[in-house]
Short mmCIF file of C-alpha atoms in Angstrom, two decimals:
data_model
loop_
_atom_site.label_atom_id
_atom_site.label_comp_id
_atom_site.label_asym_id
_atom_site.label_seq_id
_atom_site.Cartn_x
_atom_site.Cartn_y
_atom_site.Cartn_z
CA UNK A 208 31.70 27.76 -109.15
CA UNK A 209 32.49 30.51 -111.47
CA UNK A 210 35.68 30.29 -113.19
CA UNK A 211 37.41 33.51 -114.68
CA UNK A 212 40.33 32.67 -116.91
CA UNK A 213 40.37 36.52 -117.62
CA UNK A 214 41.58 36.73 -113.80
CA UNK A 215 45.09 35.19 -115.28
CA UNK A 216 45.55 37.71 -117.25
CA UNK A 217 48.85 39.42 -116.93
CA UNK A 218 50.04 36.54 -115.47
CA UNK A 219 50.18 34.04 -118.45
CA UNK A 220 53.85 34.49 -118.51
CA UNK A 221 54.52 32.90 -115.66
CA UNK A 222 53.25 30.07 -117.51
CA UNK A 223 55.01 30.04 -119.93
CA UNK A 224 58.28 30.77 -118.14
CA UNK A 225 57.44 27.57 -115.63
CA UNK A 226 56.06 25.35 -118.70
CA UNK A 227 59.68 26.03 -120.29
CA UNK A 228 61.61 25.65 -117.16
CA UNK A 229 59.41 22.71 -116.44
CA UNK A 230 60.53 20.94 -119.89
CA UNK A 231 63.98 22.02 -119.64
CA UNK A 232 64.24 19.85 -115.99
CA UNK A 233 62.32 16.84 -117.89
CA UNK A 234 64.80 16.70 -120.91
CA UNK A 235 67.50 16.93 -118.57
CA UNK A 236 66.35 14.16 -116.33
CA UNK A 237 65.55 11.64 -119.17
CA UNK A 238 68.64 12.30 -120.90
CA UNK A 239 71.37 11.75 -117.95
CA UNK A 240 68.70 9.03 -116.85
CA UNK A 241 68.77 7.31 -119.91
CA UNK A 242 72.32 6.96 -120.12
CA UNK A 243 72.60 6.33 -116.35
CA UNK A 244 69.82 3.58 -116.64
CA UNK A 245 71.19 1.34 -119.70
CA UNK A 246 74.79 1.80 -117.54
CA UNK A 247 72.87 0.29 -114.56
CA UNK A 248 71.44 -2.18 -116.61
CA UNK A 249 74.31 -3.80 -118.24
CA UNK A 250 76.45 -3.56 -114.51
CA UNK A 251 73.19 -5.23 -113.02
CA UNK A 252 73.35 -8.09 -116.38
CA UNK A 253 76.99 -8.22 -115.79
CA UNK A 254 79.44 -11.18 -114.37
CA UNK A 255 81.03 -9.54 -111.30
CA UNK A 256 78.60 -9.69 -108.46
CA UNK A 257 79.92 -7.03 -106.27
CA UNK A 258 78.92 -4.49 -108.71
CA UNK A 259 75.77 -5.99 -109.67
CA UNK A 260 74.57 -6.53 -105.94
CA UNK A 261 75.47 -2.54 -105.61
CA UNK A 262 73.24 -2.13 -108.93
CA UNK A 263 70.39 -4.10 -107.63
CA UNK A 264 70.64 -2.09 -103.96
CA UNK A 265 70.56 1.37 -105.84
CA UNK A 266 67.61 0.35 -107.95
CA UNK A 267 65.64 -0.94 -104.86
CA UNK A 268 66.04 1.72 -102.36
CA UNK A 269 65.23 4.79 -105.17
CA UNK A 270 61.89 2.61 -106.23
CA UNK A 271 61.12 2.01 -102.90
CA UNK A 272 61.31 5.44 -101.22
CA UNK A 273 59.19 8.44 -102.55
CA UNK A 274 60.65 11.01 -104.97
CA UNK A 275 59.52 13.52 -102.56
CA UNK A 276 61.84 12.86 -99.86
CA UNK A 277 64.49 12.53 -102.14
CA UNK A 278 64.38 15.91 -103.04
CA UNK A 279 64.22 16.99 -99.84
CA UNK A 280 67.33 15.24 -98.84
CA UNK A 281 68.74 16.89 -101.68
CA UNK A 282 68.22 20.30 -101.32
CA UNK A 283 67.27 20.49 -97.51
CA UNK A 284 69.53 17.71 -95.95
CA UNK A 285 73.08 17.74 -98.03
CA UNK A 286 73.65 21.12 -97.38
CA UNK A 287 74.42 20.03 -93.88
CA UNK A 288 76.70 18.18 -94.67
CA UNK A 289 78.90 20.75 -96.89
CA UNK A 290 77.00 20.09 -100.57
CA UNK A 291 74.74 22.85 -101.75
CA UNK A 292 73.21 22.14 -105.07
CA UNK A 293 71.27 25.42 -106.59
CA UNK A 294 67.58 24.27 -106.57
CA UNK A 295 67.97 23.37 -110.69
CA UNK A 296 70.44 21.27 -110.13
CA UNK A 297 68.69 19.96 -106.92
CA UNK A 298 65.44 18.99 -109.36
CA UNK A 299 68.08 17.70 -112.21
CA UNK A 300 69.76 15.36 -110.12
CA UNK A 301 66.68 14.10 -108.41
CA UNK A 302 65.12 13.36 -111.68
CA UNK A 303 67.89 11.67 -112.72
CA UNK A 304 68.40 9.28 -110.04
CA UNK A 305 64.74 8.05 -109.70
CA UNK A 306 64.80 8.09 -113.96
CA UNK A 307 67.67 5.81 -113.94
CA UNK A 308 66.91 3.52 -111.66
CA UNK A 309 63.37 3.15 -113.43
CA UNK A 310 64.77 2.85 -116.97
CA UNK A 311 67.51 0.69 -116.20
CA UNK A 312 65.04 -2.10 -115.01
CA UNK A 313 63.21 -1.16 -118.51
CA UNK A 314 66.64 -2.04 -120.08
CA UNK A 315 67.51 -4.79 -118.93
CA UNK A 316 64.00 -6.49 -119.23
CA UNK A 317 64.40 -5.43 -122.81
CA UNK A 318 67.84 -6.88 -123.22
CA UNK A 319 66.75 -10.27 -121.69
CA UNK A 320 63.86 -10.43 -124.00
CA UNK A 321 65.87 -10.43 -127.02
CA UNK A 322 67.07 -14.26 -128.01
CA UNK A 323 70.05 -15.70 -126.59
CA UNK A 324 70.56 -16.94 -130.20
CA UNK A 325 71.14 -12.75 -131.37
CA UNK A 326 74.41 -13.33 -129.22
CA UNK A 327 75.36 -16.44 -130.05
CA UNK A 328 75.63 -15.09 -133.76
CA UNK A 329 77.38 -11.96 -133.04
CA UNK A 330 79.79 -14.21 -130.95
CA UNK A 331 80.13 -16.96 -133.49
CA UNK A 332 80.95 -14.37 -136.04
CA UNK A 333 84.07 -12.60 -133.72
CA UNK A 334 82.43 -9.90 -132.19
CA UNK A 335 83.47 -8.82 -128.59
CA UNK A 336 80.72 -8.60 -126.10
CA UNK A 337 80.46 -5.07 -126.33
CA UNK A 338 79.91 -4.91 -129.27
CA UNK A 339 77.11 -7.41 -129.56
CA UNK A 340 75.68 -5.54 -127.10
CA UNK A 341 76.30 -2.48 -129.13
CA UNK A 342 75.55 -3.36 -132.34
CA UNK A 343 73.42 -6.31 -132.16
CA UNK A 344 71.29 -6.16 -128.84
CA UNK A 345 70.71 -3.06 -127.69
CA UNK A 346 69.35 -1.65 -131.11
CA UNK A 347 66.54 -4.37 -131.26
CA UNK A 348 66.00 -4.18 -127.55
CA UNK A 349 64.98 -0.48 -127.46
CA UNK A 350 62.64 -1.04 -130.32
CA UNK A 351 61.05 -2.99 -128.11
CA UNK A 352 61.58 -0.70 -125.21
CA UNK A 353 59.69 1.96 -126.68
CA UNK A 354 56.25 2.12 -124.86
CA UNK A 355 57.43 1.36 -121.38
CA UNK A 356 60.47 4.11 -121.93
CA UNK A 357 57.18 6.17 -123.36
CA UNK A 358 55.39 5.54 -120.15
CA UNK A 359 59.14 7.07 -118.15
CA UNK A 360 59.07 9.87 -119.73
CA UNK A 361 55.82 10.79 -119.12
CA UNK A 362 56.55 9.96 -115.41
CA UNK A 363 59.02 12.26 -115.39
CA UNK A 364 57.61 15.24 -116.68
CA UNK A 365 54.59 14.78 -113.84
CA UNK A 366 56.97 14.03 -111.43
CA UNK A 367 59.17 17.34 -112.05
CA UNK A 368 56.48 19.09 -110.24
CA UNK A 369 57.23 17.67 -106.96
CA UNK A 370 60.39 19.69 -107.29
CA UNK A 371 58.43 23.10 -106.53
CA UNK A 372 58.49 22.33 -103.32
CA UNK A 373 62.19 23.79 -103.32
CA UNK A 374 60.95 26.75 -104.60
CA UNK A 375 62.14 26.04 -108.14
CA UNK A 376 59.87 28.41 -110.25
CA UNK A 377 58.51 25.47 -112.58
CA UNK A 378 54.84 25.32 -113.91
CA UNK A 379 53.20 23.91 -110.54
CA UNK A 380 55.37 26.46 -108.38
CA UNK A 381 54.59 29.30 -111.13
CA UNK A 382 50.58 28.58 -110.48
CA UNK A 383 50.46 27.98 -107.17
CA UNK A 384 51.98 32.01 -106.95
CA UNK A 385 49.34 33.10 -109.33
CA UNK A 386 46.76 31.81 -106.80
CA UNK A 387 48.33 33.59 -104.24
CA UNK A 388 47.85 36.55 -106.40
CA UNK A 389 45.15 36.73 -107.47
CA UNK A 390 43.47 35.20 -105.00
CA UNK A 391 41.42 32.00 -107.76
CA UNK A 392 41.99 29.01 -106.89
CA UNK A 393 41.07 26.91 -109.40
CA UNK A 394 41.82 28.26 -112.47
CA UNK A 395 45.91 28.83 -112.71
CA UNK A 396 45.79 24.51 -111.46
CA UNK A 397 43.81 23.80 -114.06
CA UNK A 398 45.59 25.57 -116.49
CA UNK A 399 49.06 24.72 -115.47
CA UNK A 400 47.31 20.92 -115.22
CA UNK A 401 46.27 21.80 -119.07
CA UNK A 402 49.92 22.52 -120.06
CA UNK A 403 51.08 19.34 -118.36
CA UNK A 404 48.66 17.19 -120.58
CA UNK A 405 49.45 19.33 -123.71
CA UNK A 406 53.07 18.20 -123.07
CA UNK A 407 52.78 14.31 -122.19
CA UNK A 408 49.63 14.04 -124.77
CA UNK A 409 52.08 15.18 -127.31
CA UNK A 410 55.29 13.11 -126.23
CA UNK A 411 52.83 9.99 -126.49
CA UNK A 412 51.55 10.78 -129.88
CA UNK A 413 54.87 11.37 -131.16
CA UNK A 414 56.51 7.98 -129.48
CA UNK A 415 53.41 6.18 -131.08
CA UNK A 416 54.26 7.58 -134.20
CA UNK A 417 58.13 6.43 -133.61
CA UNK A 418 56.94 3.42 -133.15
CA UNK A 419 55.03 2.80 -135.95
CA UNK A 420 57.57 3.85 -138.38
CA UNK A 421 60.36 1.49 -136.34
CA UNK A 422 57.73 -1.05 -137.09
CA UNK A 423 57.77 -0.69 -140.41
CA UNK A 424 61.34 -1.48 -140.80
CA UNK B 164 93.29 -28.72 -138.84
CA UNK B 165 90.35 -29.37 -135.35
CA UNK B 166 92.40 -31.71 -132.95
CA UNK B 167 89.76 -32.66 -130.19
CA UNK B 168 91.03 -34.79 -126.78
CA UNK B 169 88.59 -36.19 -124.24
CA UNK B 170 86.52 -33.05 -124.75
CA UNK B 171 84.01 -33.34 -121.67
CA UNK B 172 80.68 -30.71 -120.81
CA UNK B 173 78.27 -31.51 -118.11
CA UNK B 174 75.18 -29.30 -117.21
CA UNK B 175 75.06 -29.32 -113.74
CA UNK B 176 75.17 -32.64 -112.50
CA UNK B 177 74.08 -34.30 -115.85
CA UNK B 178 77.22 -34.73 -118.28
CA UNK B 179 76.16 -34.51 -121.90
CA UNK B 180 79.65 -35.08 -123.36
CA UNK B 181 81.47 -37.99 -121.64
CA UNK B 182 85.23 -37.42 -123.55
CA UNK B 183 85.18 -36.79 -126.56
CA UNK B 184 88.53 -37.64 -129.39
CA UNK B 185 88.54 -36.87 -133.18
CA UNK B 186 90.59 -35.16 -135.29
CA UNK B 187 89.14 -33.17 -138.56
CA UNK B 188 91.52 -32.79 -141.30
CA UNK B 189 91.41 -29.21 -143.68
CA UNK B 190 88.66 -29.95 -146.25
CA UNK B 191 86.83 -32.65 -144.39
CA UNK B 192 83.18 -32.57 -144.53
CA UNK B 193 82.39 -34.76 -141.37
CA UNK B 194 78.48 -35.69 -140.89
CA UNK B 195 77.60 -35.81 -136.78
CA UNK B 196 74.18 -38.47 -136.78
CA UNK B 197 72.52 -39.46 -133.46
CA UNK B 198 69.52 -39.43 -131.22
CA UNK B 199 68.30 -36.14 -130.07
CA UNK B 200 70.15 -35.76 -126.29
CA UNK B 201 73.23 -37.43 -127.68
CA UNK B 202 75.34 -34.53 -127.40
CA UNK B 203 75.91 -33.65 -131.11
CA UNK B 204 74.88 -30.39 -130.95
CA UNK B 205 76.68 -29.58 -127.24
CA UNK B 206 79.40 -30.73 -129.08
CA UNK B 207 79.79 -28.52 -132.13
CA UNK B 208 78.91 -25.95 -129.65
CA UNK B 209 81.95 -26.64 -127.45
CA UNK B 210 84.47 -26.37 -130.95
CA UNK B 211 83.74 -22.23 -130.84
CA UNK B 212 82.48 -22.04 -127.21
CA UNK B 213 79.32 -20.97 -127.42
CA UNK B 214 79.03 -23.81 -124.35
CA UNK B 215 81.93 -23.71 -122.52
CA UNK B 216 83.80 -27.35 -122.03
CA UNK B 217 84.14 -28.42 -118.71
CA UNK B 218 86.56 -30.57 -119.62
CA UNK B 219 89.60 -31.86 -122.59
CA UNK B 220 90.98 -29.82 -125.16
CA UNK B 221 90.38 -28.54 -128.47
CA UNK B 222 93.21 -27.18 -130.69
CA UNK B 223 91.95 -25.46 -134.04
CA UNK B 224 95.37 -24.73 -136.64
CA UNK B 225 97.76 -25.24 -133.82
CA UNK B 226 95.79 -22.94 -131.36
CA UNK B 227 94.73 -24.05 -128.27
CA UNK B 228 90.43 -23.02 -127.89
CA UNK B 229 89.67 -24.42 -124.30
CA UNK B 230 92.19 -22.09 -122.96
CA UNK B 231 91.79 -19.24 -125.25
CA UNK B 232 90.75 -16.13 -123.37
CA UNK B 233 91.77 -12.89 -125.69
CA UNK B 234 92.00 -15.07 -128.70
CA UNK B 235 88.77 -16.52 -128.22
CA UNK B 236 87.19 -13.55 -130.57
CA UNK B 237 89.71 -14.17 -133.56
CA UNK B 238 89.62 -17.64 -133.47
CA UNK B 239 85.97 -17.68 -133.87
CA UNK B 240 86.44 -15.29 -137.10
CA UNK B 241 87.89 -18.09 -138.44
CA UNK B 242 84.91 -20.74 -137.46
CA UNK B 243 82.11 -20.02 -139.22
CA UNK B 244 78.75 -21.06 -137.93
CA UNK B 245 75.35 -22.08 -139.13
CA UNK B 246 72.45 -22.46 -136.71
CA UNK B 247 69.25 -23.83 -136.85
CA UNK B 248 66.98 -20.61 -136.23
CA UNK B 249 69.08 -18.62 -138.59
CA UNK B 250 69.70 -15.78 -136.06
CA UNK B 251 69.67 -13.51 -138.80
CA UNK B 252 69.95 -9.86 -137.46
CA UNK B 253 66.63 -8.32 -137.66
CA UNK B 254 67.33 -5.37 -137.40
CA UNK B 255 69.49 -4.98 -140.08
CA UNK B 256 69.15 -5.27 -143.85
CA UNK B 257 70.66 -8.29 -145.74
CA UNK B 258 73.44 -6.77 -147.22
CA UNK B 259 74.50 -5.01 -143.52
CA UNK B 260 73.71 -8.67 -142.12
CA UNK B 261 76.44 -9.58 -144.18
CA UNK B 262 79.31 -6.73 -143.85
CA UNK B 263 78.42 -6.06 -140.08
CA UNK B 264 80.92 -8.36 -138.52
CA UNK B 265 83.86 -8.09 -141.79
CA UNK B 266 83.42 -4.38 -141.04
CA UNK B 267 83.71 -3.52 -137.34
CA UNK B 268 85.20 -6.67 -136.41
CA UNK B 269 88.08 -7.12 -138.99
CA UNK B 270 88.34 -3.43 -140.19
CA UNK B 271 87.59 -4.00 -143.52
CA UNK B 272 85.94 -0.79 -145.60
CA UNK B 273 82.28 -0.79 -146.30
CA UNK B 274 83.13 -1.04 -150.33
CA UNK B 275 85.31 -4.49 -149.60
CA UNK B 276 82.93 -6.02 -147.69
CA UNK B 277 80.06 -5.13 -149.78
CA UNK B 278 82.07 -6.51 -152.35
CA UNK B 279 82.64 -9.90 -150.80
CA UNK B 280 78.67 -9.73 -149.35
CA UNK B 281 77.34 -9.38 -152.85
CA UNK B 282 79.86 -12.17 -154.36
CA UNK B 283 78.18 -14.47 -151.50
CA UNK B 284 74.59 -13.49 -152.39
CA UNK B 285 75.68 -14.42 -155.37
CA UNK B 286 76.79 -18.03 -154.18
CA UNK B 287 73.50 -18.57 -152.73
CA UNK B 288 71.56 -16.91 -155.01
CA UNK B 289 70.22 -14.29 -153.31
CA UNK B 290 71.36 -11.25 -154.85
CA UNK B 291 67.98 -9.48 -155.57
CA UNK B 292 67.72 -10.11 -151.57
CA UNK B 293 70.25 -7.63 -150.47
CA UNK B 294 67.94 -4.76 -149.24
CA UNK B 295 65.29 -7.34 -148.07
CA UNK B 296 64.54 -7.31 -143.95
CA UNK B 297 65.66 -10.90 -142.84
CA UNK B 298 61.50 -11.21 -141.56
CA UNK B 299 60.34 -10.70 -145.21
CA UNK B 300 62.27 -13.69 -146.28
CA UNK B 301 61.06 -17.84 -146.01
CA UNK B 302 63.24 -20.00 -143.86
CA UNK B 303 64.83 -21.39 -146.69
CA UNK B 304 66.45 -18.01 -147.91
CA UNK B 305 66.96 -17.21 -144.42
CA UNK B 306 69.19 -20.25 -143.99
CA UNK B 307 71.09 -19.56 -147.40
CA UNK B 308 71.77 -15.55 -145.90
CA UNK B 309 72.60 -17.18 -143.04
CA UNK B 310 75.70 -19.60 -144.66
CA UNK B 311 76.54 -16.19 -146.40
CA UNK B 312 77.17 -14.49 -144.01
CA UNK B 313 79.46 -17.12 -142.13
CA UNK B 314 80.97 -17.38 -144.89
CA UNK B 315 81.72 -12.97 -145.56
CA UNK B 316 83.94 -13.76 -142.34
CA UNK B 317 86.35 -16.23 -144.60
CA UNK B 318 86.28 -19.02 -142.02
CA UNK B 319 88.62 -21.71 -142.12
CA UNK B 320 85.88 -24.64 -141.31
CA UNK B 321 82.30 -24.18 -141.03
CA UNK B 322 80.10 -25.12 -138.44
CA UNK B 323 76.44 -26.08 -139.32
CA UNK B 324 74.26 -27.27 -136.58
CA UNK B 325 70.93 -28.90 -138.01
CA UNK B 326 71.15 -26.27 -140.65
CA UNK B 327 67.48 -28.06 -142.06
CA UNK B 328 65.67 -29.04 -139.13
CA UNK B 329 63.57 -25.96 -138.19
CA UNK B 330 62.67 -25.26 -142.46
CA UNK B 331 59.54 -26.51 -144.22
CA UNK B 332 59.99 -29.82 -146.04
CA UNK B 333 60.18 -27.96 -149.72
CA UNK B 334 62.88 -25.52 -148.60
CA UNK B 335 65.45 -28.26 -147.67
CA UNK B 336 66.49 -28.63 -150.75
CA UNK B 337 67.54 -25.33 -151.66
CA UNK B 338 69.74 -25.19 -148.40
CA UNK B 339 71.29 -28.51 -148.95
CA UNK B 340 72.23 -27.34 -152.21
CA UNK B 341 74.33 -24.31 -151.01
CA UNK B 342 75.92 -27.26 -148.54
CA UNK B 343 76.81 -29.34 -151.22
CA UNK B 344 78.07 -26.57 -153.06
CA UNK B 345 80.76 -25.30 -150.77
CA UNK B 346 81.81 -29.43 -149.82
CA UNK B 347 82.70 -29.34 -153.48
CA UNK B 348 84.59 -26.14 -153.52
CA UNK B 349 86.94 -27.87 -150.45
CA UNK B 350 85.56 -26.07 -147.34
CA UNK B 351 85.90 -28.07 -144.34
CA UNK B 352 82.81 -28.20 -142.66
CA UNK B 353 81.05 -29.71 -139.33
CA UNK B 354 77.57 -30.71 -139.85
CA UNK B 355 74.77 -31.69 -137.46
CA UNK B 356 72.13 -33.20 -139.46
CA UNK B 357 68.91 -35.48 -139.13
CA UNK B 358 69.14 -35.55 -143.16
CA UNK B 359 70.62 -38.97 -143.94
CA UNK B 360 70.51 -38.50 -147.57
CA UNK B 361 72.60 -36.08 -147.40
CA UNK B 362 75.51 -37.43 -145.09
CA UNK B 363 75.90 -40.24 -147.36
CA UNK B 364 75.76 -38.10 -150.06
CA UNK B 365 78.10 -35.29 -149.23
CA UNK B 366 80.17 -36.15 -146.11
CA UNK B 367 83.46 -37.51 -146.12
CA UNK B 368 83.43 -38.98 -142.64
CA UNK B 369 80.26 -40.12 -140.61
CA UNK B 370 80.61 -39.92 -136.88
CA UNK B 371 77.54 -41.36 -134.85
CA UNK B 372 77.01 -40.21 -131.36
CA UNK B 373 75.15 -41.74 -128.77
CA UNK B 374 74.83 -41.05 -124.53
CA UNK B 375 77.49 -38.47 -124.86
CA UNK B 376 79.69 -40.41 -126.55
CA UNK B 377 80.88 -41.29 -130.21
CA UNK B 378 79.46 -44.70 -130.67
CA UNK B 379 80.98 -45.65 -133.95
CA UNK B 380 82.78 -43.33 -137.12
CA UNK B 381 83.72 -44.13 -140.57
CA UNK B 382 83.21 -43.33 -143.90
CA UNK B 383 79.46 -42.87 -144.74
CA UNK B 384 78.47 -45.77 -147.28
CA UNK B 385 80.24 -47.84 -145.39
CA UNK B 386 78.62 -47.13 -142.05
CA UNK B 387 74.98 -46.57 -143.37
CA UNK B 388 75.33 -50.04 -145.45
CA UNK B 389 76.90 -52.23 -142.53
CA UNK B 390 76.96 -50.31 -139.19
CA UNK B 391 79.36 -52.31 -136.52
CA UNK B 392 77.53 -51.62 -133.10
CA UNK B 393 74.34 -52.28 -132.44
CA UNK B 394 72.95 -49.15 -131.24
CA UNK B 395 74.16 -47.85 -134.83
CA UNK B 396 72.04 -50.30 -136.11
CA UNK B 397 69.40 -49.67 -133.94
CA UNK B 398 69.41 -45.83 -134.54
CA UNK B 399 69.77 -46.17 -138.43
CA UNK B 400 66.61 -48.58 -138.57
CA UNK B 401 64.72 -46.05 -137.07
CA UNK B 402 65.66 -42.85 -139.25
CA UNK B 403 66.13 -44.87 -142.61
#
């Protein structure tokens, strides 16, 4: 096996146009996930069971059935049915459901962990129960939270390439039309599985890095 | 000022408080003794309902707790409370420990509560602690930040339950001391204690609870020199 980078060039680009397009889906995802996941989270820790058993449902049937078919029920199926999402939105959305179900189960293990006696004090001292969880829990929980929301995002950033298969021109779509021009086969993978590392390698040094100085509080 | 009728809690099928009466008058310091599993600390749980009574009432300055639903939150600004693992907010400095809840919960401005928070620290003696993290301090000044910042609420009665018995021997002291203090300056205060010295000592009323009940009450000396029941007797052999 020979492999000729130089056969990419005039194409690096595309790279670069499907690494950034590639990112922009990831922040997305994590960001409406996020907030979608602590929501989750707090109706799943919540008093009124109706809500809570539809929390619990929605987390279980988005882990349990593959991203992939998600997104194809998304952009392929829905349409049927009178909802057309462009494909960006398509990936977005898919992200963002399988991201919040994942992170709210991160929450509210991180919630639980934090000692019943954190509430008790907020309570004794007037505070509402939003805003112990405001104020009190939720800051020390996500401290906490950091590595396994660390480990989502990296997730979620692999995971965006499964949404090429809408034709979405991220990174993996980007180098799988590179091979088909210029006819190598291994080299635009490997690079566009180099930029993929590049990005996660660097999210996990910098979370490790937000973690030690959180640690040093 | 704390009017308490046939207050009852169970846990499930076992019932921990079996109807409880007393009445605390404004500036009482009343001492609650008994075995561990009595129900002394259920109880002073049940007068801000951190456990919820199944069971009597409780009326704190004319207002009625057991039923309180939207009121629940300002009546407990006015019961302050001391627990045994400190729950000091980790995540916060001293000084915020102190002005979180006067801030966001009665509106004061940062510069008034920091104000009254530094007074306190002052109280306890504490002030070159404000910037500390709670996790660099020993249980003792925990404890003492702790009382503070009840106290930066302005509570009406204060709520201490075993305020001593999770601190090294040496660092009693130095929490009993902040105790004694604010007995003296007329606060009325609720205290769940193993430290006999100190409810003789300090404590205007003793109230001895055994089984979920209050065995026997009275003033201290009196019940510590010549306790009327036997299980009084048999409990104060064993501690004294």
């Amino acid at each position: 096996m020979n492999l000729d980078f130089s056969a990419l060039n005039g194409y690096w680009s595309y790279f670069v146009d499907g690494a950034w397009l590639t990112l922009r889906l990831s922040v997305l995802g994590v960001l409406f996930g996020t907030f979608f996941g602590v929501l989750l989270a707090l109706v799943r820790l919540s008093r009124i069971w109706v809500l809570k058993f539809l929390a619990v449902t929605y987390i279980e049937i988005i882990r349990g059935t593959p991203m992939l078919v998600q997104i194809l029920i998304i952009y392929y199926a829905l349409p049927t049915v009178g909802i057309n999402l462009p494909a960006f939105v398509a990936g977005v959305v898919a992200l963002t459901i399988n991201s919040a179900a994942y992170m709210a189960e991160v929450f509210r293990a991180g919630i639980q962990a934090i000692d019943k006696g954190q509430t008790e004090a907020a309570r004794s001292l007037g505070m509402s129960r939003g805003m112990t969880m405001r104020l009190i829990v939720l800051p020390q929980a996500f401290r906490n939270m950091l590595p396994a929301i660390g480990n989502e995002l990296i997730v979620i950033i692999k995971d965006s390439s499964l949404i090429s298969v809408v034709g979405l021109a991220e990174l993996l779509y980007n180098a799988r039309t590179i091979q088909g021009v210029t006819f190598r086969s291994f080299e635009p993978l490997l690079v566009a599985g180099g930029i993929y590392f590049i990005m996660t390698f660097t999210l996990s040094r910098l979370l490790i890095l937000l973690e030690r100085r959180m640690g040093q509080r | 000022m704390i009017e308490i009728q046939e207050l009852r809690k169970s846990f499930g099928k076992n019932e921990v408080l079996k109807g409880i009466s007393s009445t605390i008058s404004k500036g009482e310091v009343v001492a609650v003794i008994g075995p561990s599993g009595s129900g002394k600390s259920t109880f002073l749980r049940c007068l801000n309902r951190l456990e919820e009574p199944t069971g009597g009432t409780i009326r704190f300055e004319g207002r009625d707790v057991t039923g309180a639903q939207k009121d629940l939150n300002s009546i407990r600004q006015k019961m302050g409370m001391v627990f045994q693992h400190f729950n000091l907010f980790p995540h916060m400095s001293v000084l915020d420990n102190l002005t979180v809840s006067p801030r966001k919960v009665k509106g004061l401005g940062k510069e008034e509560a920091e104000k009254i928070a530094l007074e306190l620290l002052r109280t306890v003696g504490l002030e070159d602690k404000r910037d500390a993290r709670p996790d660099s301090l020993s249980g003792g000044q925990k404890q003492r930040i702790a009382i503070a910042r009840a106290l930066a609420m302005q509570p009406d009665v204060m709520l201490f339950d075993e305020p001593t018995s999770a601190l090294d021997p040496e660092m009693v002291g130095e929490v009993l001391d902040v105790m004694k203090k604010l007995a003296q300056q007329g606060m009325t205060m609720i205290i769940v204690t193993h430290e006999m010295g100190f409810a003789r000592e300090v404590a205007d009323r003793l109230i001895f609870m055994d089984g979920g009940y209050i065995v026997e009450e009275g003033n201290p000396r009196e019940v510590f020199a010549a306790p009327q029941h036997e299980r009084t007797r048999e409990f104060l052999s064993k501690v004294l």
